[in-house]
Amino acid sequence: MALKFYWKPKRLLRDLLVLALLAGLILFVAAYLGTRALHDISEKYIHNATERAAGDYQAMKSEAELSLGMVRDWGVSGLVDLADPVKTKELLVPLFKNDPWLSGISVADMQGRHLFLLSDGTVPYEAKETPYNPSERLWFTAAAHAEESQWTEVYRFITLEELGITASVAWPDKNGKRQTVAAFDILLEDLLDAINQLAPTASGRAITFLPDGRLYVPDTESENAAFKSVELIKDGLAKRGLEIWATGARREVAKMQFEGKAWWCGFAPLAASKNQMWVGVFVPEADILGGTAPRRRLLFGIGAAAVLAMMALYVFFVWRNGSRELQLGDEVEAEQIRAIIERGENRYVEFKSTMRMNLHSKKPGKEIELAWLKGVCAFLNTDGGMLLLGVTDAGEITGLEQDVFENEDKCRLHFKNLIANHIGAETSEYVRFIMVPMEGKTVGVVRCSQAADPVFLRDGNKEAFYIRNGPASDELPVSKALKYIKHRK
């Protein structure tokens, strides 16, 4: 008897309803594109820029802390010793090559000894020639009372007269007191200038500012880079953005108006500390839209047409190959099974080598039986399907002879008992078992149709709910099983 396919009227109505709802949803989403999608695109533009800025800043701090930890280890081991400044200098100078932002290294102790190196290898201050007491500096006192690395806020270096921050760490003497501190002076101007160039579009802008609202202004011909009040530099866009930031919208992308144009802005801290710097990104809405209104309407029309075409192709594909349930007559020919085997396993077809025999131990195993019973249970809970016993995953026919039943009747009885004991005798109307001779062997064909009620696989006191997911049978936890059963009805 030939193969025949059909699409259940109930399923057809369901699928048509789903497609209609999907079409309506797509049209709704397309209409909503001008608002929510615009916000999402703006958020992506801005978050990419702010995350990159924060990433660059954090990378700089991580590299500095790593090198600072190494200096601390040297100090603990006695390699860094203010009693031998020449040796200490030789050890520290190579660190400048690893960090382009590192401008100076200080090593000081409670006795007032201080070694200060610049990146060019010069030593402005050595021994007790320092014009200030290093133990009174913030970077010294902060580290002397902490076990981890400490960071200062942004300030202008006395020696270089440039913006920077200082990271410091202390290590104990033989008595366990943190008497010696090493500090890294890190220039920020190159980093901040780079951050200010991270605007995501040609017309966009990026700014760096402090929590008190002072804005970073790069070097000019007349003055050095500095953090200045927005009012002093008359930057209207930055001022408008900082007003939004001050209202509490510090992590959300916001829309604002400036000089008659719509802008999107967003902010992010460069570090976790509340006193650290922030970066702000501004993007004109026109840059995000990327075209005029007619062009957007054209793109919307093309997109809608493409979606409708894809839906039509989907319906055609499902009708020809997808959601049709495979049915066989009472008399099954070997050629029909061979055609099914050649197409391989899928949502509606599964292969199992044996019904009960463990081919490794050469003994019947309950785990083998439960393995294919899961597939039967999944077929019953989904859209039906076919299980072929005596066929390997690769499509090789090995036959039920490997299960060593005395005769076919014993095999059928064993199958019937397994279904009754583990799935339920009430499901027998949805399960058919046929034995088909093929190539001198016997293949067990288990035909399953969708059960009217949910089916559970019982193993002792345990029950499990399975559904088909592609060529696999997946177990659903209780919460998802209940949701699936409710939706299935």
CSV table of C-alpha atoms in Angstrom, one decimal:
chain,number,residue,atom,x,y,z
A,1,MET,CA,0.0,0.0,0.0
A,2,ALA,CA,1.4,3.4,-1.0
A,3,LEU,CA,2.4,6.1,1.4
A,4,LYS,CA,-0.1,8.9,2.0
A,5,PHE,CA,0.2,12.2,3.7
A,6,TYR,CA,-2.4,14.4,5.2
A,7,TRP,CA,-2.8,17.6,7.2
A,8,LYS,CA,-5.3,17.3,10.0
A,9,PRO,CA,-8.1,19.9,9.7
A,10,LYS,CA,-7.7,20.9,13.3
A,11,ARG,CA,-4.0,21.4,12.8
A,12,LEU,CA,-4.6,23.3,9.5
A,13,LEU,CA,-7.0,25.7,11.3
A,14,ARG,CA,-4.5,26.2,14.1
A,15,ASP,CA,-1.6,26.9,11.7
A,16,LEU,CA,-3.6,29.3,9.6
A,17,LEU,CA,-4.7,31.1,12.8
A,18,VAL,CA,-1.0,31.3,13.9
A,19,LEU,CA,0.0,32.6,10.6
A,20,ALA,CA,-2.7,35.2,10.6
A,21,LEU,CA,-1.7,36.3,14.1
A,22,LEU,CA,2.0,36.3,13.0
A,23,ALA,CA,1.2,38.5,10.0
A,24,GLY,CA,-0.7,41.0,12.3
A,25,LEU,CA,2.1,41.0,14.7
A,26,ILE,CA,4.7,41.7,12.0
A,27,LEU,CA,2.6,44.6,10.7
A,28,PHE,CA,2.3,46.0,14.2
A,29,VAL,CA,6.0,45.7,14.8
A,30,ALA,CA,6.7,47.4,11.5
A,31,ALA,CA,4.4,50.3,12.4
A,32,TYR,CA,6.1,50.5,15.8
A,33,LEU,CA,9.5,50.6,14.1
A,34,GLY,CA,9.6,54.4,14.1
A,35,THR,CA,9.6,54.6,17.9
A,36,ARG,CA,10.8,51.6,19.8
A,37,ALA,CA,13.2,50.3,17.1
A,38,LEU,CA,14.7,53.8,16.9
A,39,HIS,CA,15.3,53.8,20.6
A,40,ASP,CA,16.9,50.3,20.4
A,41,ILE,CA,19.2,51.3,17.6
A,42,SER,CA,20.2,54.5,19.4
A,43,GLU,CA,20.9,52.5,22.5
A,44,LYS,CA,23.1,50.1,20.6
A,45,TYR,CA,25.1,53.0,19.0
A,46,ILE,CA,25.6,54.7,22.4
A,47,HIS,CA,26.2,51.6,24.5
A,48,ASN,CA,28.8,50.3,22.1
A,49,ALA,CA,30.7,53.6,22.4
A,50,THR,CA,30.4,53.9,26.2
A,51,GLU,CA,31.3,50.3,26.7
A,52,ARG,CA,34.4,50.7,24.5
A,53,ALA,CA,35.4,53.8,26.5
A,54,ALA,CA,34.9,52.1,29.8
A,55,GLY,CA,36.7,49.0,28.5
A,56,ASP,CA,39.8,51.1,27.5
A,57,TYR,CA,39.8,52.8,30.8
A,58,GLN,CA,39.5,49.5,32.8
A,59,ALA,CA,42.2,47.9,30.6
A,60,MET,CA,44.5,50.7,31.5
A,61,LYS,CA,43.7,50.3,35.2
A,62,SER,CA,44.1,46.5,35.1
A,63,GLU,CA,47.5,46.8,33.5
A,64,ALA,CA,48.6,49.3,36.0
A,65,GLU,CA,47.4,47.2,39.0
A,66,LEU,CA,49.1,44.1,37.5
A,67,SER,CA,52.5,46.0,37.3
A,68,LEU,CA,52.0,47.6,40.7
A,69,GLY,CA,51.4,44.1,42.2
A,70,MET,CA,54.6,43.0,40.7
A,71,VAL,CA,56.5,45.9,42.3
A,72,ARG,CA,54.9,45.0,45.6
A,73,ASP,CA,56.2,41.5,45.3
A,74,TRP,CA,59.6,42.8,44.5
A,75,GLY,CA,59.4,45.0,47.6
A,76,VAL,CA,58.4,42.1,49.8
A,77,SER,CA,61.3,40.0,48.5
A,78,GLY,CA,63.8,42.9,49.0
A,79,LEU,CA,64.5,43.6,45.4
A,80,VAL,CA,63.0,47.1,45.6
A,81,ASP,CA,64.9,48.8,48.4
A,82,LEU,CA,65.3,52.5,49.0
A,83,ALA,CA,68.6,51.8,50.6
A,84,ASP,CA,69.9,50.9,47.1
A,85,PRO,CA,68.3,53.5,44.7
A,86,VAL,CA,70.5,52.6,41.8
A,87,LYS,CA,69.4,48.9,41.8
A,88,THR,CA,65.8,49.9,42.4
A,89,LYS,CA,65.9,52.3,39.4
A,90,GLU,CA,67.3,49.6,37.1
A,91,LEU,CA,64.5,47.3,38.1
A,92,LEU,CA,61.7,49.9,37.7
A,93,VAL,CA,62.7,51.8,34.5
A,94,PRO,CA,61.7,48.9,32.1
A,95,LEU,CA,58.1,49.2,33.4
A,96,PHE,CA,57.7,52.4,31.4
A,97,LYS,CA,57.9,50.4,28.1
A,98,ASN,CA,54.9,48.3,29.0
A,99,ASP,CA,52.5,51.1,29.7
A,100,PRO,CA,52.4,54.2,27.5
A,101,TRP,CA,50.2,56.1,30.1
A,102,LEU,CA,52.7,55.6,32.9
A,103,SER,CA,54.5,58.9,33.4
A,104,GLY,CA,56.2,58.4,36.8
A,105,ILE,CA,57.0,55.9,39.5
A,106,SER,CA,57.4,56.7,43.2
A,107,VAL,CA,58.7,54.6,46.0
A,108,ALA,CA,58.6,56.2,49.5
A,109,ASP,CA,58.7,55.1,53.1
A,110,MET,CA,57.7,56.4,56.5
A,111,GLN,CA,61.3,57.6,57.1
A,112,GLY,CA,61.0,60.2,54.4
A,113,ARG,CA,63.1,58.4,51.8
A,114,HIS,CA,61.7,58.8,48.3
A,115,LEU,CA,62.7,57.7,44.8
A,116,PHE,CA,60.8,59.3,41.9
A,117,LEU,CA,61.4,58.2,38.3
A,118,LEU,CA,60.0,59.8,35.1
A,119,SER,CA,59.3,57.9,32.0
A,120,ASP,CA,62.4,59.3,30.3
A,121,GLY,CA,64.6,57.7,33.0
A,122,THR,CA,65.3,60.9,34.9
A,123,VAL,CA,65.2,61.1,38.7
A,124,PRO,CA,63.8,64.5,39.8
A,125,TYR,CA,63.7,63.5,43.4
A,126,GLU,CA,65.9,61.0,45.2
A,127,ALA,CA,66.7,60.2,48.9
A,128,LYS,CA,65.6,63.2,51.0
A,129,GLU,CA,65.7,65.8,48.3
A,130,THR,CA,61.9,65.7,47.7
A,131,PRO,CA,60.4,69.2,48.2
A,132,TYR,CA,57.5,67.7,50.1
A,133,ASN,CA,57.0,64.9,52.6
A,134,PRO,CA,55.8,61.9,50.6
A,135,SER,CA,54.2,60.2,53.6
A,136,GLU,CA,51.7,63.1,53.7
A,137,ARG,CA,50.6,62.6,50.1
A,138,LEU,CA,47.2,61.2,49.5
A,139,TRP,CA,48.5,58.3,47.4
A,140,PHE,CA,50.8,57.3,50.3
A,141,THR,CA,48.3,57.6,53.2
A,142,ALA,CA,45.6,55.7,51.3
A,143,ALA,CA,47.9,52.8,50.5
A,144,ALA,CA,49.5,52.7,53.9
A,145,HIS,CA,46.1,51.9,55.5
A,146,ALA,CA,44.9,49.4,52.9
A,147,GLU,CA,45.9,45.9,51.7
A,148,GLU,CA,44.8,46.4,48.0
A,149,SER,CA,45.8,48.9,45.4
A,150,GLN,CA,44.4,52.4,45.9
A,151,TRP,CA,43.5,55.1,43.2
A,152,THR,CA,43.3,58.8,43.6
A,153,GLU,CA,40.8,61.1,41.9
A,154,VAL,CA,41.9,63.1,38.8
A,155,TYR,CA,44.4,65.9,39.6
A,156,ARG,CA,47.2,67.8,37.8
A,157,PHE,CA,50.7,66.4,38.4
A,158,ILE,CA,53.1,68.9,39.9
A,159,THR,CA,56.1,67.9,37.9
A,160,LEU,CA,54.5,67.5,34.4
A,161,GLU,CA,51.6,69.9,34.9
A,162,GLU,CA,49.3,67.4,33.1
A,163,LEU,CA,46.1,65.6,34.1
A,164,GLY,CA,46.4,62.2,35.7
A,165,ILE,CA,45.6,59.8,38.5
A,166,THR,CA,47.9,57.8,40.8
A,167,ALA,CA,47.7,54.2,41.8
A,168,SER,CA,49.5,53.0,44.9
A,169,VAL,CA,50.2,49.9,47.0
A,170,ALA,CA,52.1,49.3,50.2
A,171,TRP,CA,54.0,46.3,51.6
A,172,PRO,CA,55.0,45.5,55.1
A,173,ASP,CA,58.4,45.5,56.7
A,174,LYS,CA,59.7,42.7,58.9
A,175,ASN,CA,57.4,43.8,61.7
A,176,GLY,CA,54.3,43.4,59.6
A,177,LYS,CA,53.7,47.2,59.2
A,178,ARG,CA,53.2,48.7,55.8
A,179,GLN,CA,56.1,51.1,55.8
A,180,THR,CA,56.9,51.4,52.1
A,181,VAL,CA,54.6,52.5,49.3
A,182,ALA,CA,55.0,52.3,45.5
A,183,ALA,CA,52.9,54.6,43.3
A,184,PHE,CA,52.3,54.9,39.5
A,185,ASP,CA,51.5,58.3,38.1
A,186,ILE,CA,49.3,57.7,35.0
A,187,LEU,CA,48.7,60.3,32.3
A,188,LEU,CA,45.1,60.6,31.2
A,189,GLU,CA,45.2,63.1,28.4
A,190,ASP,CA,46.0,60.6,25.7
A,191,LEU,CA,43.3,58.3,27.0
A,192,LEU,CA,40.7,61.0,27.4
A,193,ASP,CA,41.5,62.4,24.0
A,194,ALA,CA,40.9,58.9,22.5
A,195,ILE,CA,37.6,58.6,24.4
A,196,ASN,CA,36.5,61.9,23.0
A,197,GLN,CA,37.0,60.5,19.5
A,198,LEU,CA,34.7,57.5,20.1
A,199,ALA,CA,31.5,59.2,18.7
A,200,PRO,CA,29.6,56.4,16.8
A,201,THR,CA,28.8,58.7,13.8
A,202,ALA,CA,30.5,61.5,12.0
A,203,SER,CA,28.1,64.1,13.5
A,204,GLY,CA,28.1,62.5,17.0
A,205,ARG,CA,30.1,63.5,20.0
A,206,ALA,CA,31.6,61.9,23.0
A,207,ILE,CA,32.6,63.8,26.2
A,208,THR,CA,34.3,62.9,29.5
A,209,PHE,CA,33.3,64.6,32.7
A,210,LEU,CA,33.5,64.4,36.5
A,211,PRO,CA,30.7,63.7,38.9
A,212,ASP,CA,30.6,67.4,39.8
A,213,GLY,CA,29.7,68.3,36.2
A,214,ARG,CA,33.1,69.6,35.1
A,215,LEU,CA,33.8,68.7,31.4
A,216,TYR,CA,37.1,67.6,30.0
A,217,VAL,CA,38.6,70.0,27.5
A,218,PRO,CA,41.6,68.9,25.4
A,219,ASP,CA,44.8,70.8,24.8
A,220,THR,CA,44.6,74.0,22.8
A,221,GLU,CA,47.2,76.4,21.6
A,222,SER,CA,46.5,78.8,24.5
A,223,GLU,CA,46.0,76.4,27.4
A,224,ASN,CA,46.5,72.9,28.7
A,225,ALA,CA,43.8,70.2,28.9
A,226,ALA,CA,41.6,70.6,32.0
A,227,PHE,CA,38.3,69.8,33.5
A,228,LYS,CA,36.2,72.9,33.3
A,229,SER,CA,32.7,74.0,34.2
A,230,VAL,CA,30.3,73.7,31.2
A,231,GLU,CA,29.2,77.4,31.8
A,232,LEU,CA,32.8,78.5,31.3
A,233,ILE,CA,33.3,76.8,27.9
A,234,LYS,CA,29.8,77.6,26.6
A,235,ASP,CA,29.2,74.0,25.2
A,236,GLY,CA,25.4,74.0,24.7
A,237,LEU,CA,25.1,70.3,23.7
A,238,ALA,CA,27.2,69.1,26.6
A,239,LYS,CA,25.3,71.3,29.0
A,240,ARG,CA,22.0,70.0,27.8
A,241,GLY,CA,23.2,66.4,28.1
A,242,LEU,CA,24.6,67.0,31.6
A,243,GLU,CA,21.3,68.4,32.7
A,244,ILE,CA,19.7,65.1,31.6
A,245,TRP,CA,22.4,63.2,33.4
A,246,ALA,CA,21.8,65.2,36.6
A,247,THR,CA,18.1,64.3,36.6
A,248,GLY,CA,19.1,60.7,37.3
A,249,ALA,CA,18.9,59.2,33.8
A,250,ARG,CA,22.4,58.0,34.1
A,251,ARG,CA,22.2,54.5,32.6
A,252,GLU,CA,19.2,55.0,30.3
A,253,VAL,CA,19.4,56.2,26.7
A,254,ALA,CA,17.4,59.5,26.4
A,255,LYS,CA,16.1,61.7,23.6
A,256,MET,CA,16.7,65.4,23.8
A,257,GLN,CA,16.3,68.5,21.6
A,258,PHE,CA,19.2,70.9,20.8
A,259,GLU,CA,19.1,73.8,18.4
A,260,GLY,CA,15.9,72.4,16.8
A,261,LYS,CA,17.3,68.9,16.2
A,262,ALA,CA,16.6,65.6,17.9
A,263,TRP,CA,19.6,63.9,19.6
A,264,TRP,CA,20.0,60.7,21.5
A,265,CYS,CA,22.4,60.6,24.5
A,266,GLY,CA,23.6,58.1,27.0
A,267,PHE,CA,26.2,57.9,29.8
A,268,ALA,CA,28.3,55.4,31.6
A,269,PRO,CA,30.9,55.5,34.4
A,270,LEU,CA,34.5,54.7,33.4
A,271,ALA,CA,34.9,52.8,36.6
A,272,ALA,CA,32.8,51.5,39.5
A,273,SER,CA,33.9,54.2,42.0
A,274,LYS,CA,31.4,57.0,42.5
A,275,ASN,CA,34.1,59.6,42.3
A,276,GLN,CA,35.5,58.3,38.9
A,277,MET,CA,34.9,59.9,35.6
A,278,TRP,CA,31.9,59.5,33.3
A,279,VAL,CA,31.6,59.3,29.5
A,280,GLY,CA,28.7,60.7,27.6
A,281,VAL,CA,27.8,60.0,24.0
A,282,PHE,CA,25.5,62.1,21.7
A,283,VAL,CA,24.1,61.0,18.4
A,284,PRO,CA,21.9,63.1,16.0
A,285,GLU,CA,18.6,61.2,15.3
A,286,ALA,CA,19.1,61.9,11.6
A,287,ASP,CA,22.3,59.8,11.7
A,288,ILE,CA,20.4,56.9,13.1
A,289,LEU,CA,17.5,57.1,10.7
A,290,GLY,CA,20.0,57.1,7.9
A,291,GLY,CA,17.6,58.5,5.3
A,292,THR,CA,14.5,60.5,4.6
A,293,ALA,CA,10.9,59.5,5.4
A,294,PRO,CA,10.2,58.3,1.8
A,295,ARG,CA,13.2,56.0,2.0
A,296,ARG,CA,12.0,54.6,5.3
A,297,ARG,CA,8.6,53.9,3.9
A,298,LEU,CA,10.1,52.2,0.9
A,299,LEU,CA,12.2,50.0,3.2
A,300,PHE,CA,9.2,49.2,5.3
A,301,GLY,CA,7.3,48.2,2.2
A,302,ILE,CA,10.1,46.0,1.0
A,303,GLY,CA,10.4,44.4,4.4
A,304,ALA,CA,6.7,43.7,4.6
A,305,ALA,CA,6.6,42.2,1.2
A,306,ALA,CA,9.6,40.0,2.0
A,307,VAL,CA,8.0,38.8,5.2
A,308,LEU,CA,4.7,38.0,3.4
A,309,ALA,CA,6.7,36.1,0.7
A,310,MET,CA,8.6,34.2,3.4
A,311,MET,CA,5.3,33.3,5.0
A,312,ALA,CA,3.9,32.0,1.7
A,313,LEU,CA,7.0,29.9,1.1
A,314,TYR,CA,6.7,28.6,4.7
A,315,VAL,CA,3.1,27.5,4.1
A,316,PHE,CA,4.1,25.8,0.9
A,317,PHE,CA,7.0,24.1,2.4
A,318,VAL,CA,5.0,22.9,5.4
A,319,TRP,CA,2.3,21.6,3.1
A,320,ARG,CA,4.8,19.7,1.0
A,321,ASN,CA,7.3,18.5,3.6
A,322,GLY,CA,6.8,19.8,7.1
A,323,SER,CA,3.8,19.3,9.3
A,324,ARG,CA,2.2,16.4,7.4
A,325,GLU,CA,2.0,13.3,9.5
A,326,LEU,CA,3.3,10.1,7.9
A,327,GLN,CA,0.7,7.4,7.6
A,328,LEU,CA,1.0,3.8,6.5
A,329,GLY,CA,-1.7,1.3,5.7
A,330,ASP,CA,-2.1,-2.0,7.5
A,331,GLU,CA,0.1,-3.7,5.0
A,332,VAL,CA,3.6,-2.2,4.8
A,333,GLU,CA,6.1,-3.0,2.1
A,334,ALA,CA,9.8,-3.1,2.6
A,335,GLU,CA,10.3,-0.5,-0.1
A,336,GLN,CA,8.2,2.0,1.9
A,337,ILE,CA,10.4,1.5,5.0
A,338,ARG,CA,13.5,1.7,2.9
A,339,ALA,CA,12.4,5.1,1.6
A,340,ILE,CA,11.8,6.3,5.1
A,341,ILE,CA,15.2,5.1,6.3
A,342,GLU,CA,17.0,6.8,3.4
A,343,ARG,CA,15.5,10.1,4.4
A,344,GLY,CA,17.0,9.7,7.9
A,345,GLU,CA,15.8,10.7,11.4
A,346,ASN,CA,13.7,13.8,11.8
A,347,ARG,CA,10.9,15.2,13.8
A,348,TYR,CA,8.6,12.4,12.7
A,349,VAL,CA,11.1,9.5,12.4
A,350,GLU,CA,13.4,7.8,14.9
A,351,PHE,CA,15.7,4.7,14.7
A,352,LYS,CA,16.6,2.3,17.5
A,353,SER,CA,18.9,-0.7,17.0
A,354,THR,CA,17.1,-3.0,19.4
A,355,MET,CA,13.9,-3.3,21.5
A,356,ARG,CA,15.6,-4.6,24.7
A,357,MET,CA,19.1,-5.9,24.0
A,358,ASN,CA,22.2,-3.9,25.2
A,359,LEU,CA,24.6,-4.6,22.4
A,360,HIS,CA,27.6,-3.8,24.6
A,361,SER,CA,26.8,-6.2,27.5
A,362,LYS,CA,24.9,-8.6,25.2
A,363,LYS,CA,22.1,-8.7,27.8
A,364,PRO,CA,18.6,-7.2,27.9
A,365,GLY,CA,18.6,-3.8,29.6
A,366,LYS,CA,15.8,-1.7,30.9
A,367,GLU,CA,17.7,1.4,29.8
A,368,ILE,CA,17.4,0.2,26.2
A,369,GLU,CA,13.6,-0.1,26.5
A,370,LEU,CA,13.2,3.3,28.2
A,371,ALA,CA,15.3,4.9,25.4
A,372,TRP,CA,12.8,4.1,22.6
A,373,LEU,CA,9.8,4.4,24.9
A,374,LYS,CA,10.8,8.1,25.3
A,375,GLY,CA,10.5,8.5,21.6
A,376,VAL,CA,7.0,6.9,21.6
A,377,CYS,CA,5.9,9.1,24.4
A,378,ALA,CA,7.3,12.2,22.6
A,379,PHE,CA,5.5,11.3,19.4
A,380,LEU,CA,2.2,10.9,21.3
A,381,ASN,CA,2.6,14.3,22.9
A,382,THR,CA,3.5,16.1,19.7
A,383,ASP,CA,2.4,15.4,16.2
A,384,GLY,CA,2.8,11.7,16.0
A,385,GLY,CA,5.6,9.8,14.1
A,386,MET,CA,7.3,6.5,13.4
A,387,LEU,CA,9.8,4.6,15.4
A,388,LEU,CA,11.8,1.9,13.6
A,389,LEU,CA,13.2,-0.9,15.8
A,390,GLY,CA,16.1,-2.8,14.4
A,391,VAL,CA,17.7,0.1,12.5
A,392,THR,CA,20.8,1.9,13.7
A,393,ASP,CA,21.2,5.7,13.8
A,394,ALA,CA,23.2,5.5,10.6
A,395,GLY,CA,20.3,3.8,8.8
A,396,GLU,CA,21.8,0.2,8.8
A,397,ILE,CA,19.2,-2.5,9.2
A,398,THR,CA,20.3,-4.9,12.0
A,399,GLY,CA,16.9,-6.4,12.7
A,400,LEU,CA,15.0,-7.4,15.8
A,401,GLU,CA,16.8,-10.8,15.7
A,402,GLN,CA,19.4,-9.2,18.0
A,403,ASP,CA,16.7,-9.1,20.8
A,404,VAL,CA,16.6,-12.9,20.7
A,405,PHE,CA,12.8,-13.4,21.1
A,406,GLU,CA,11.6,-17.0,20.8
A,407,ASN,CA,9.1,-16.0,18.1
A,408,GLU,CA,7.3,-13.0,16.8
A,409,ASP,CA,4.4,-13.5,19.2
A,410,LYS,CA,6.7,-13.2,22.1
A,411,CYS,CA,8.1,-10.0,20.6
A,412,ARG,CA,4.7,-8.5,20.1
A,413,LEU,CA,3.6,-9.4,23.6
A,414,HIS,CA,6.8,-7.9,25.1
A,415,PHE,CA,6.1,-4.6,23.1
A,416,LYS,CA,2.5,-4.6,24.3
A,417,ASN,CA,3.5,-5.1,28.0
A,418,LEU,CA,6.1,-2.3,27.8
A,419,ILE,CA,3.6,0.2,26.4
A,420,ALA,CA,1.0,-0.8,29.1
A,421,ASN,CA,3.5,-0.7,32.0
A,422,HIS,CA,5.4,2.5,31.1
A,423,ILE,CA,3.0,4.6,29.1
A,424,GLY,CA,-0.5,3.1,29.7
A,425,ALA,CA,-2.8,0.6,28.0
A,426,GLU,CA,-5.2,3.4,27.3
A,427,THR,CA,-2.8,4.7,24.6
A,428,SER,CA,-3.0,1.5,22.6
A,429,GLU,CA,-5.4,3.2,20.1
A,430,TYR,CA,-2.7,5.6,19.2
A,431,VAL,CA,0.1,3.1,18.8
A,432,ARG,CA,0.5,0.4,16.2
A,433,PHE,CA,3.3,-2.2,16.0
A,434,ILE,CA,4.0,-4.0,12.7
A,435,MET,CA,6.9,-6.3,11.9
A,436,VAL,CA,8.3,-6.0,8.4
A,437,PRO,CA,10.7,-8.5,6.8
A,438,MET,CA,13.6,-6.6,5.1
A,439,GLU,CA,16.9,-8.0,3.7
A,440,GLY,CA,16.5,-11.3,5.6
A,441,LYS,CA,15.9,-9.4,8.9
A,442,THR,CA,12.9,-8.1,10.7
A,443,VAL,CA,12.2,-4.4,11.3
A,444,GLY,CA,9.7,-3.3,14.0
A,445,VAL,CA,7.6,-0.4,12.8
A,446,VAL,CA,5.9,1.6,15.6
A,447,ARG,CA,3.4,4.0,14.3
A,448,CYS,CA,2.2,6.8,16.6
A,449,SER,CA,-0.5,9.3,16.2
A,450,GLN,CA,-1.0,12.4,18.4
A,451,ALA,CA,-2.8,11.3,21.6
A,452,ALA,CA,-5.9,13.2,22.8
A,453,ASP,CA,-4.5,13.5,26.3
A,454,PRO,CA,-1.0,14.1,27.7
A,455,VAL,CA,1.1,11.0,28.0
A,456,PHE,CA,3.8,10.4,30.6
A,457,LEU,CA,6.6,7.9,30.7
A,458,ARG,CA,6.5,5.9,34.0
A,459,ASP,CA,9.7,4.4,35.5
A,460,GLY,CA,8.9,3.1,38.9
A,461,ASN,CA,7.6,6.0,41.0
A,462,LYS,CA,8.9,8.6,38.5
A,463,GLU,CA,7.0,10.1,35.7
A,464,ALA,CA,8.4,12.2,32.8
A,465,PHE,CA,6.9,14.2,30.0
A,466,TYR,CA,8.6,14.2,26.6
A,467,ILE,CA,8.0,16.1,23.3
A,468,ARG,CA,9.7,16.0,20.0
A,469,ASN,CA,12.2,18.7,19.2
A,470,GLY,CA,13.6,18.1,15.8
A,471,PRO,CA,15.1,14.6,15.6
A,472,ALA,CA,15.3,14.4,19.4
A,473,SER,CA,12.9,13.6,22.3
A,474,ASP,CA,13.3,16.3,25.0
A,475,GLU,CA,12.1,15.9,28.6
A,476,LEU,CA,10.2,19.0,29.9
A,477,PRO,CA,10.3,20.0,33.6
A,478,VAL,CA,7.0,20.2,35.4
A,479,SER,CA,6.5,23.9,34.9
A,480,LYS,CA,7.2,23.8,31.2
A,481,ALA,CA,5.2,20.6,30.8
A,482,LEU,CA,2.1,22.2,32.3
A,483,LYS,CA,2.5,25.2,30.1
A,484,TYR,CA,3.0,23.0,27.0
A,485,ILE,CA,-0.1,20.9,27.9
A,486,LYS,CA,-2.2,24.0,28.4
A,487,HIS,CA,-1.0,25.5,25.1
A,488,ARG,CA,-1.5,22.1,23.3
A,489,LYS,CA,-5.2,22.1,24.1
